[in-house]
Tab-separated table of C-alpha atoms and ligand atoms in Angstrom:
chain	number	residue	atom	x	y	z
A	1	UNK	CA	-0.196	-0.387	-27.215
A	2	UNK	CA	0.940	-3.825	-27.465
A	3	UNK	CA	3.349	-2.788	-30.156
A	4	UNK	CA	4.836	-0.489	-27.746
A	5	UNK	CA	3.618	2.684	-29.355
A	6	UNK	CA	2.497	4.249	-26.180
A	7	UNK	CA	5.558	3.380	-24.278
A	8	UNK	CA	7.062	0.397	-22.510
A	9	UNK	CA	4.859	0.850	-19.366
A	10	UNK	CA	1.627	0.442	-21.374
A	11	UNK	CA	3.114	-2.149	-23.641
A	12	UNK	CA	3.988	-4.400	-20.386
A	13	UNK	CA	0.417	-3.764	-19.279
A	14	UNK	CA	-1.074	-4.957	-22.538
A	15	UNK	CA	1.258	-7.939	-22.535
A	16	UNK	CA	-0.012	-9.020	-19.265
A	17	UNK	CA	-3.647	-8.529	-20.071
A	18	UNK	CA	-3.468	-10.472	-23.335
A	19	UNK	CA	-1.796	-13.277	-21.778
A	20	UNK	CA	-4.415	-13.540	-19.179
A	21	UNK	CA	-7.057	-13.053	-21.869
A	22	UNK	CA	-5.411	-16.234	-23.610
A	23	UNK	CA	-5.425	-18.325	-20.587
A	24	UNK	CA	-9.089	-17.578	-19.906
A	25	UNK	CA	-10.338	-17.657	-23.536
A	26	UNK	CA	-11.404	-14.070	-23.774
A	27	UNK	CA	-12.438	-13.080	-27.293
A	28	UNK	CA	-11.536	-9.547	-26.702
A	29	UNK	CA	-10.804	-6.817	-24.475
A	30	UNK	CA	-13.548	-4.765	-22.711
A	31	UNK	CA	-13.186	-0.899	-21.546
A	32	UNK	CA	-13.358	-0.498	-17.758
A	33	UNK	CA	-14.571	2.621	-15.784
A	34	UNK	CA	-12.612	1.931	-12.505
A	35	UNK	CA	-9.680	0.142	-10.989
A	36	UNK	CA	-8.561	-1.054	-7.363
A	37	UNK	CA	-5.177	-2.383	-6.742
A	38	UNK	CA	-4.185	-4.539	-3.808
A	39	UNK	CA	-0.780	-5.616	-3.253
A	40	UNK	CA	0.286	-2.356	-1.494
A	41	UNK	CA	1.746	-3.206	1.820
A	42	UNK	CA	5.467	-3.257	1.811
A	43	UNK	CA	5.309	-6.414	4.163
A	44	UNK	CA	3.454	-8.193	1.460
A	45	UNK	CA	5.347	-7.249	-1.923
A	46	UNK	CA	8.812	-6.618	-0.421
A	47	UNK	CA	11.754	-5.115	-2.192
A	48	UNK	CA	10.953	-6.885	-5.358
A	49	UNK	CA	7.546	-5.562	-5.847
A	50	UNK	CA	8.494	-2.034	-4.761
A	51	UNK	CA	11.230	-2.227	-7.491
A	52	UNK	CA	8.851	-3.450	-10.030
A	53	UNK	CA	6.354	-0.858	-9.375
A	54	UNK	CA	8.984	2.038	-9.517
A	55	UNK	CA	10.122	0.585	-12.897
A	56	UNK	CA	6.499	0.702	-14.059
A	57	UNK	CA	6.280	4.342	-12.844
A	58	UNK	CA	9.559	5.441	-14.426
A	59	UNK	CA	8.138	4.404	-17.897
A	60	UNK	CA	5.678	7.120	-17.822
A	61	UNK	CA	2.654	5.019	-17.726
A	62	UNK	CA	-0.432	6.766	-16.321
A	63	UNK	CA	-3.746	5.170	-15.431
A	64	UNK	CA	-6.604	5.935	-17.802
A	65	UNK	CA	-9.609	5.388	-15.335
A	66	UNK	CA	-10.473	6.165	-11.522
A	67	UNK	CA	-7.940	3.961	-9.865
A	68	UNK	CA	-7.679	3.678	-5.995
A	69	UNK	CA	-5.479	1.648	-3.587
A	70	UNK	CA	-5.904	-0.991	-1.142
A	71	UNK	CA	-4.507	-0.789	2.444
A	72	UNK	CA	-0.890	-0.116	2.876
A	73	UNK	CA	1.423	-1.417	5.608
A	74	UNK	CA	1.175	1.540	7.961
A	75	UNK	CA	-0.780	4.682	9.023
A	76	UNK	CA	1.260	7.388	7.285
A	77	UNK	CA	1.059	9.631	10.195
A	78	UNK	CA	1.048	7.219	13.282
A	79	UNK	CA	3.299	4.668	12.090
A	80	UNK	CA	5.492	4.757	15.139
A	81	UNK	CA	2.765	4.019	17.427
A	82	UNK	CA	2.107	0.765	15.274
A	83	UNK	CA	5.751	-0.282	16.073
A	84	UNK	CA	6.548	0.184	12.502
A	85	UNK	CA	10.343	0.710	11.716
A	86	UNK	CA	11.914	3.500	9.960
A	87	UNK	CA	13.084	1.205	6.882
A	88	UNK	CA	9.720	-0.162	6.593
A	89	UNK	CA	8.226	3.285	6.681
A	90	UNK	CA	10.450	4.561	3.913
A	91	UNK	CA	9.975	1.699	1.867
A	92	UNK	CA	6.091	1.891	2.217
A	93	UNK	CA	6.265	5.479	1.163
A	94	UNK	CA	8.308	4.460	-2.000
A	95	UNK	CA	5.537	2.044	-3.018
A	96	UNK	CA	2.768	4.610	-2.541
A	97	UNK	CA	4.875	7.253	-4.603
A	98	UNK	CA	5.213	4.736	-7.472
A	99	UNK	CA	1.566	4.445	-7.559
A	100	UNK	CA	0.720	8.111	-7.410
A	101	UNK	CA	3.257	8.872	-10.270
A	102	UNK	CA	1.276	6.666	-12.341
A	103	UNK	CA	-1.965	8.671	-11.383
A	104	UNK	CA	-3.502	6.277	-8.694
A	105	UNK	CA	-5.236	7.770	-5.865
A	106	UNK	CA	-3.463	6.797	-2.587
A	107	UNK	CA	-6.751	6.184	-0.841
A	108	UNK	CA	-5.474	3.028	0.973
A	109	UNK	CA	-8.677	1.371	1.831
A	110	UNK	CA	-10.429	-1.906	1.071
A	111	UNK	CA	-13.881	0.070	0.938
A	112	UNK	CA	-13.274	2.345	-2.046
A	113	UNK	CA	-17.013	2.583	-2.549
A	114	UNK	CA	-17.234	4.584	0.788
A	115	UNK	CA	-14.778	7.119	-0.648
A	116	UNK	CA	-15.792	7.961	-4.220
A	117	UNK	CA	-14.811	4.990	-6.124
A	118	UNK	CA	-18.424	3.946	-6.697
A	119	UNK	CA	-18.881	2.164	-9.835
A	120	UNK	CA	-22.625	1.765	-11.263
A	121	UNK	CA	-24.645	-1.252	-12.344
A	122	UNK	CA	-23.523	-2.914	-15.352
A	123	UNK	CA	-20.074	-1.168	-15.504
A	124	UNK	CA	-16.988	-3.215	-16.229
A	125	UNK	CA	-14.135	-2.651	-13.402
A	126	UNK	CA	-10.951	-4.390	-12.552
A	127	UNK	CA	-10.719	-4.606	-8.730
A	128	UNK	CA	-8.370	-6.749	-6.786
A	129	UNK	CA	-9.335	-6.438	-2.952
A	130	UNK	CA	-11.453	-9.700	-2.428
A	131	UNK	CA	-13.724	-8.213	-0.112
A	132	UNK	CA	-14.679	-5.103	-2.293
A	133	UNK	CA	-14.774	-7.628	-5.301
A	134	UNK	CA	-17.635	-9.298	-3.679
A	135	UNK	CA	-19.383	-6.039	-2.775
A	136	UNK	CA	-19.029	-4.676	-6.148
A	137	UNK	CA	-20.347	-7.513	-8.108
A	138	UNK	CA	-23.066	-8.531	-5.533
A	139	UNK	CA	-24.220	-5.245	-4.023
A	140	UNK	CA	-23.574	-2.711	-6.723
A	141	UNK	CA	-24.039	-4.851	-9.651
A	142	UNK	CA	-20.593	-3.757	-11.344
A	143	UNK	CA	-18.778	-6.446	-13.270
A	144	UNK	CA	-15.371	-7.497	-12.073
A	145	UNK	CA	-13.166	-10.779	-12.032
A	146	UNK	CA	-10.897	-11.384	-9.033
A	147	UNK	CA	-7.998	-9.480	-10.093
A	148	UNK	CA	-4.423	-9.779	-8.770
A	149	UNK	CA	-2.702	-6.349	-7.884
A	150	UNK	CA	-0.551	-6.525	-11.315
A	151	UNK	CA	-3.565	-7.296	-13.416
A	152	UNK	CA	-5.697	-4.559	-11.847
A	153	UNK	CA	-2.949	-2.065	-12.253
A	154	UNK	CA	-2.435	-3.181	-16.031
A	155	UNK	CA	-6.100	-2.909	-16.728
A	156	UNK	CA	-6.079	0.678	-15.251
A	157	UNK	CA	-2.927	1.367	-17.468
A	158	UNK	CA	-4.565	0.152	-20.538
A	159	UNK	CA	-8.106	1.090	-19.534
A	160	UNK	CA	-9.546	-2.087	-20.457
A	161	UNK	CA	-9.491	-5.811	-19.240
A	162	UNK	CA	-10.038	-9.209	-20.914
A	163	UNK	CA	-13.894	-10.201	-21.528
A	164	UNK	CA	-14.352	-13.292	-19.491
A	165	UNK	CA	-15.804	-14.844	-16.219
A	166	UNK	CA	-17.990	-12.332	-14.382
A	167	UNK	CA	-17.719	-9.607	-17.028
A	168	UNK	CA	-20.144	-11.993	-18.827
A	169	UNK	CA	-23.905	-11.843	-18.090
A	170	UNK	CA	-24.309	-15.408	-18.112
A	171	UNK	CA	-21.549	-16.113	-16.017
A	172	UNK	CA	-23.240	-14.185	-13.312
A	173	UNK	CA	-25.761	-16.777	-12.495
A	174	UNK	CA	-26.218	-18.511	-9.144
A	175	UNK	CA	-24.676	-21.882	-9.045
A	176	UNK	CA	-25.832	-23.000	-5.587
A	177	UNK	CA	-28.888	-22.174	-3.424
A	178	UNK	CA	-27.892	-21.271	0.305
A	179	UNK	CA	-31.069	-21.723	2.474
A	180	UNK	CA	-30.514	-19.665	5.682
A	181	UNK	CA	-32.475	-21.397	8.325
A	182	UNK	CA	-34.359	-19.126	10.817
A	183	UNK	CA	-32.566	-20.659	13.735
A	184	UNK	CA	-29.060	-19.071	12.474
A	185	UNK	CA	-30.544	-15.950	13.974
A	186	UNK	CA	-29.202	-13.288	11.832
A	187	UNK	CA	-29.313	-9.844	13.451
A	188	UNK	CA	-25.889	-8.213	13.896
A	189	UNK	CA	-23.056	-7.642	11.199
A	190	UNK	CA	-20.976	-10.258	13.268
A	191	UNK	CA	-23.776	-12.756	12.259
A	192	UNK	CA	-23.585	-12.060	8.746
A	193	UNK	CA	-19.672	-12.271	8.969
A	194	UNK	CA	-20.131	-15.745	10.474
A	195	UNK	CA	-22.713	-16.601	8.084
A	196	UNK	CA	-20.323	-15.855	5.277
A	197	UNK	CA	-17.496	-17.792	6.688
A	198	UNK	CA	-19.899	-20.713	7.040
A	199	UNK	CA	-20.976	-20.462	3.589
A	200	UNK	CA	-17.624	-20.032	2.145
A	201	UNK	CA	-16.327	-23.166	3.953
A	202	UNK	CA	-19.602	-25.143	2.930
A	203	UNK	CA	-19.718	-24.017	-0.844
A	204	UNK	CA	-15.972	-23.358	-1.628
A	205	UNK	CA	-16.320	-21.332	-4.921
A	206	UNK	CA	-19.258	-20.482	-7.173
A	207	UNK	CA	-22.155	-17.861	-6.850
A	208	UNK	CA	-24.461	-18.588	-3.847
A	209	UNK	CA	-28.156	-17.499	-4.019
A	210	UNK	CA	-29.308	-16.914	-0.561
A	211	UNK	CA	-32.608	-17.375	0.662
A	212	UNK	CA	-33.991	-16.539	4.077
A	213	UNK	CA	-32.059	-13.149	4.950
A	214	UNK	CA	-34.693	-10.917	4.560
A	215	UNK	CA	-32.941	-7.534	5.134
A	216	UNK	CA	-29.332	-6.594	4.981
A	217	UNK	CA	-27.713	-3.035	5.304
A	218	UNK	CA	-24.484	-1.947	3.818
A	219	UNK	CA	-22.318	-2.924	6.709
A	220	UNK	CA	-23.676	-6.267	6.953
A	221	UNK	CA	-23.085	-6.946	3.195
A	222	UNK	CA	-19.625	-5.702	3.347
A	223	UNK	CA	-18.477	-7.878	6.097
A	224	UNK	CA	-20.190	-10.761	4.785
A	225	UNK	CA	-18.464	-10.366	1.496
A	226	UNK	CA	-14.957	-10.432	3.227
A	227	UNK	CA	-15.946	-13.580	5.031
A	228	UNK	CA	-17.054	-15.249	1.846
A	229	UNK	CA	-14.036	-14.583	0.061
A	230	UNK	CA	-11.750	-15.332	3.032
A	231	UNK	CA	-12.905	-19.072	3.790
A	232	UNK	CA	-14.064	-19.681	0.120
A	233	UNK	CA	-13.176	-18.095	-3.298
A	234	UNK	CA	-16.622	-16.457	-3.636
A	235	UNK	CA	-16.464	-13.336	-5.814
A	236	UNK	CA	-20.379	-12.801	-6.275
A	237	UNK	CA	-23.492	-13.675	-4.434
A	238	UNK	CA	-27.270	-13.054	-4.922
A	239	UNK	CA	-29.606	-12.440	-1.940
A	240	UNK	CA	-33.384	-12.550	-2.728
A	241	UNK	CA	-35.004	-9.371	-2.525
A	242	UNK	CA	-31.727	-7.517	-1.577
A	243	UNK	CA	-29.197	-7.526	-4.368
A	244	UNK	CA	-29.864	-6.182	-7.856
A	245	UNK	CA	-29.189	-9.100	-9.953
A	246	UNK	CA	-31.081	-11.591	-7.643
A	247	UNK	CA	-34.357	-11.177	-9.613
A	248	UNK	CA	-34.987	-13.619	-12.481
A	249	UNK	CA	-32.321	-16.105	-11.482
A	250	UNK	CA	-32.971	-19.847	-12.529
A	251	UNK	CA	-32.650	-22.029	-9.361
A	252	UNK	CA	-34.410	-25.169	-10.522
A	253	UNK	CA	-31.726	-27.892	-10.568
A	254	UNK	CA	-29.212	-26.202	-8.329
A	255	UNK	CA	-27.797	-27.871	-5.458
A	256	UNK	CA	-28.945	-26.453	-1.963
A	257	UNK	CA	-27.179	-26.044	1.113
A	258	UNK	CA	-28.850	-25.319	4.471
A	259	UNK	CA	-27.005	-23.045	7.023
A	260	UNK	CA	-28.356	-23.220	10.503
A	261	UNK	CA	-27.265	-22.503	14.000
A	262	UNK	CA	-24.879	-25.609	14.165
A	263	UNK	CA	-23.058	-24.472	11.028
A	264	UNK	CA	-22.853	-20.886	12.394
A	265	UNK	CA	-21.384	-22.226	15.758
A	266	UNK	CA	-18.948	-24.601	13.859
A	267	UNK	CA	-17.483	-21.475	11.797
A	268	UNK	CA	-17.328	-19.185	15.101
A	269	UNK	CA	-15.450	-21.919	17.016
A	270	UNK	CA	-12.916	-22.323	14.108
A	271	UNK	CA	-11.824	-18.800	14.793
A	272	UNK	CA	-11.785	-18.963	18.646
A	273	UNK	CA	-8.308	-19.261	20.113
A	274	UNK	CA	-7.716	-20.264	23.598
A	275	UNK	CA	-6.670	-17.578	26.186
A	276	UNK	CA	-7.450	-13.916	26.908
A	277	UNK	CA	-7.297	-11.347	24.092
A	278	UNK	CA	-5.431	-8.319	24.765
A	279	UNK	CA	-6.038	-6.382	21.393
A	280	UNK	CA	-9.405	-5.510	19.981
A	281	UNK	CA	-9.354	-4.847	16.336
A	282	UNK	CA	-12.320	-3.350	14.678
A	283	UNK	CA	-12.477	-2.575	10.913
A	284	UNK	CA	-12.156	-5.342	8.721
A	285	UNK	CA	-13.317	-4.151	5.951
A	286	UNK	CA	-12.526	-0.726	6.998
A	287	UNK	CA	-15.085	1.093	9.278
A	288	UNK	CA	-18.028	2.968	7.796
A	289	UNK	CA	-19.081	6.118	9.748
A	290	UNK	CA	-22.074	4.274	11.182
A	291	UNK	CA	-19.643	1.669	12.539
A	292	UNK	CA	-17.428	4.328	13.932
A	293	UNK	CA	-20.514	5.831	15.697
A	294	UNK	CA	-21.392	2.550	17.265
A	295	UNK	CA	-17.768	2.146	18.706
A	296	UNK	CA	-17.806	5.583	20.073
A	297	UNK	CA	-21.080	4.805	21.877
A	298	UNK	CA	-19.839	1.699	23.256
A	299	UNK	CA	-16.605	3.223	24.777
A	300	UNK	CA	-18.358	6.512	26.212
A	301	UNK	CA	-17.351	7.029	29.840
A	302	UNK	CA	-15.074	3.928	29.947
A	303	UNK	CA	-11.307	3.259	29.621
A	304	UNK	CA	-8.979	0.733	27.895
A	305	UNK	CA	-7.476	-1.628	30.355
A	306	UNK	CA	-4.051	-1.379	31.310
A	307	UNK	CA	-2.050	-3.602	29.082
A	308	UNK	CA	-4.869	-3.993	26.541
A	309	UNK	CA	-5.439	-2.213	23.264
A	310	UNK	CA	-8.515	-1.201	21.017
A	311	UNK	CA	-7.293	-0.327	17.485
A	312	UNK	CA	-9.936	0.823	14.928
A	313	UNK	CA	-9.102	0.821	11.286
A	314	UNK	CA	-10.740	2.919	8.621
A	315	UNK	CA	-10.236	4.990	5.467
A	316	UNK	CA	-8.836	8.691	5.588
A	317	UNK	CA	-12.009	9.682	3.882
A	318	UNK	CA	-14.587	8.220	6.622
A	319	UNK	CA	-11.971	9.162	9.519
A	320	UNK	CA	-12.355	12.885	8.315
A	321	UNK	CA	-16.015	12.708	8.743
A	322	UNK	CA	-15.857	10.671	11.957
A	323	UNK	CA	-13.477	13.335	13.356
A	324	UNK	CA	-15.935	16.098	12.559
A	325	UNK	CA	-18.835	14.290	14.396
A	326	UNK	CA	-16.627	13.769	17.502
A	327	UNK	CA	-16.415	9.834	17.187
A	328	UNK	CA	-12.589	9.864	16.945
A	329	UNK	CA	-12.043	11.818	19.856
A	330	UNK	CA	-14.483	9.749	21.967
A	331	UNK	CA	-12.706	6.559	20.857
A	332	UNK	CA	-9.295	8.113	21.744
A	333	UNK	CA	-10.422	9.714	24.945
A	334	UNK	CA	-11.190	6.164	26.106
A	335	UNK	CA	-7.727	4.981	25.201
A	336	UNK	CA	-8.461	3.441	21.743
A	337	UNK	CA	-6.685	4.500	18.541
A	338	UNK	CA	-8.086	5.020	15.110
A	339	UNK	CA	-5.714	4.247	12.239
A	340	UNK	CA	-6.046	5.015	8.688
A	341	UNK	CA	-4.622	3.700	5.397
A	342	UNK	CA	-3.730	0.222	6.743
A	343	UNK	CA	-5.494	-2.644	8.601
A	344	UNK	CA	-4.710	-5.432	11.154
A	345	UNK	CA	-3.772	-8.023	8.219
A	346	UNK	CA	-1.459	-6.058	6.121
A	347	UNK	CA	0.555	-4.208	8.869
A	348	UNK	CA	3.267	-5.743	10.811
A	349	UNK	CA	0.915	-6.142	13.852
A	350	UNK	CA	3.265	-8.493	15.565
A	351	UNK	CA	5.179	-5.193	16.351
A	352	UNK	CA	2.534	-4.017	18.437
A	353	UNK	CA	3.529	-6.246	21.254
A	354	UNK	CA	0.073	-7.841	21.606
A	355	UNK	CA	-0.309	-11.450	21.535
A	356	UNK	CA	-4.105	-12.249	21.193
A	357	UNK	CA	-6.503	-10.224	18.862
A	358	UNK	CA	-10.249	-10.228	19.138
A	359	UNK	CA	-12.492	-8.826	16.462
A	360	UNK	CA	-16.024	-8.975	14.923
A	361	UNK	CA	-14.653	-9.598	11.538
A	362	UNK	CA	-14.037	-13.564	10.501
A	363	UNK	CA	-11.890	-12.351	7.607
A	364	UNK	CA	-9.495	-10.695	9.956
A	365	UNK	CA	-9.489	-13.735	12.348
A	366	UNK	CA	-8.887	-16.029	9.483
A	367	UNK	CA	-5.708	-14.151	8.285
A	368	UNK	CA	-4.194	-12.603	11.210
A	369	UNK	CA	-2.662	-15.995	12.809
A	370	UNK	CA	-1.132	-16.772	9.455
A	371	UNK	CA	0.366	-13.247	8.615
A	372	UNK	CA	1.387	-12.392	12.069
A	373	UNK	CA	2.150	-14.419	15.225
A	374	UNK	CA	-1.014	-13.187	17.183
A	375	UNK	CA	-3.601	-15.712	18.033
A	376	UNK	CA	-7.166	-14.457	16.934
A	377	UNK	CA	-10.834	-14.760	18.238
A	378	UNK	CA	-14.119	-13.718	16.908
A	379	UNK	CA	-16.949	-12.111	18.870
A	380	UNK	CA	-19.774	-9.774	18.594
A	381	UNK	CA	-18.729	-5.996	18.422
A	382	UNK	CA	-19.732	-5.175	21.776
A	383	UNK	CA	-18.121	-8.204	23.305
A	384	UNK	CA	-14.763	-7.651	21.380
A	385	UNK	CA	-14.688	-3.966	22.614
A	386	UNK	CA	-16.018	-4.820	26.252
A	387	UNK	CA	-13.297	-7.332	26.725
A	388	UNK	CA	-10.306	-4.972	26.499
A	389	UNK	CA	-12.238	-2.139	28.703
A	390	UNK	CA	-11.692	-1.737	32.212
A	391	UNK	CA	-14.032	-3.958	34.372
A	392	UNK	CA	-14.758	-5.987	31.253
A	393	UNK	CA	-18.373	-6.480	30.242
A	394	UNK	CA	-19.839	-5.568	26.855
A	395	UNK	CA	-21.840	-2.465	27.103
A	396	UNK	CA	-24.318	-2.065	24.337
A	397	UNK	CA	-24.826	-0.188	21.099
B	1	LIG	FE1	-9.597	-4.741	4.314
B	1	LIG	FE2	-7.660	-5.546	5.653
B	1	LIG	FE3	-9.895	-6.732	5.975
B	1	LIG	S1	-7.625	-4.994	3.523
B	1	LIG	S2	-11.038	-6.631	4.189
B	1	LIG	S3	-9.342	-4.579	6.668
B	1	LIG	S4	-7.931	-7.643	5.688
């Protein structure tokens, strides 16, 4: 492959992978079973990225493993409602076409594990969406480094990745203990997002081992994975009694960090802008079916206020299920919108005309002010949704 016997596209992939392997001291490559590629939005990769992908696709290279895509820069059906221009739309479609020519499934979601790209424990994979990387390593027990878009694509085309970092069992051990104080009051998915954000800030990088969490469902773990990677560089964590590799971790001698109510409040305040939000964005990471059900219940019998918006983000696969169950029509009957294939961070959100986003996701509130001109505030799901409804208030789930 490196010598070019399988074509230029595969050769380019191998050149990239061997260069990476040399930088990180990998002794060999390891076969992978799955890839997930970020860097899909035209707004992020621009003309240069689009042309590079088109070149790669023209070479005839095809992926060798199940490969899915991260969110793109627009909803392919409702892009006009998002304020996306025709030129942006056309170029975004060219990017997706280049990927599909290489055999990539255009799932356009950061929750590939909810739509069929679900690696098993111990499998080597190459994923590049930071929230999904944390989820895959920690919750699924699959093994991936923090790939970039190009290195994940290269791994998919070569069917292998350099063996270093989180592909090696010993490198997956906890490096710091995080004690979650009972006063932190963990109940909702929002609490887990704030916890992740606080821990990312306190720890930076490494592999935290959480004590004191008790129980955590899929939605809580996915939103926490996103926040840990946003405020820190955390690609893996363990939770006693919850995650598959927590058992048998050696904790003696590790530094211990305590997170309590004060640290949680500090994290929340960092993500709270002045002023009144006019757009609630829910779905970072992309909503699960349960989250869409919660939003549908929250808006039942209510209306989004004039001049305000409720935008919900999910994958096409979950959208189809939610539509069958009536959640999409409930949200849209209330004046909200459910978009697929994109998100508040990678679409041109400033084109929406709104100026201040409110969300239950610390990752979204961390990035939106730097990727768009909007201000951002975090809040519980029911508060975020309630703040844009007629008469305000929060409702309950
Ligand atoms: Fe997903 Fe976009 Fe958030 S890619 S994790 S919804 S920033």
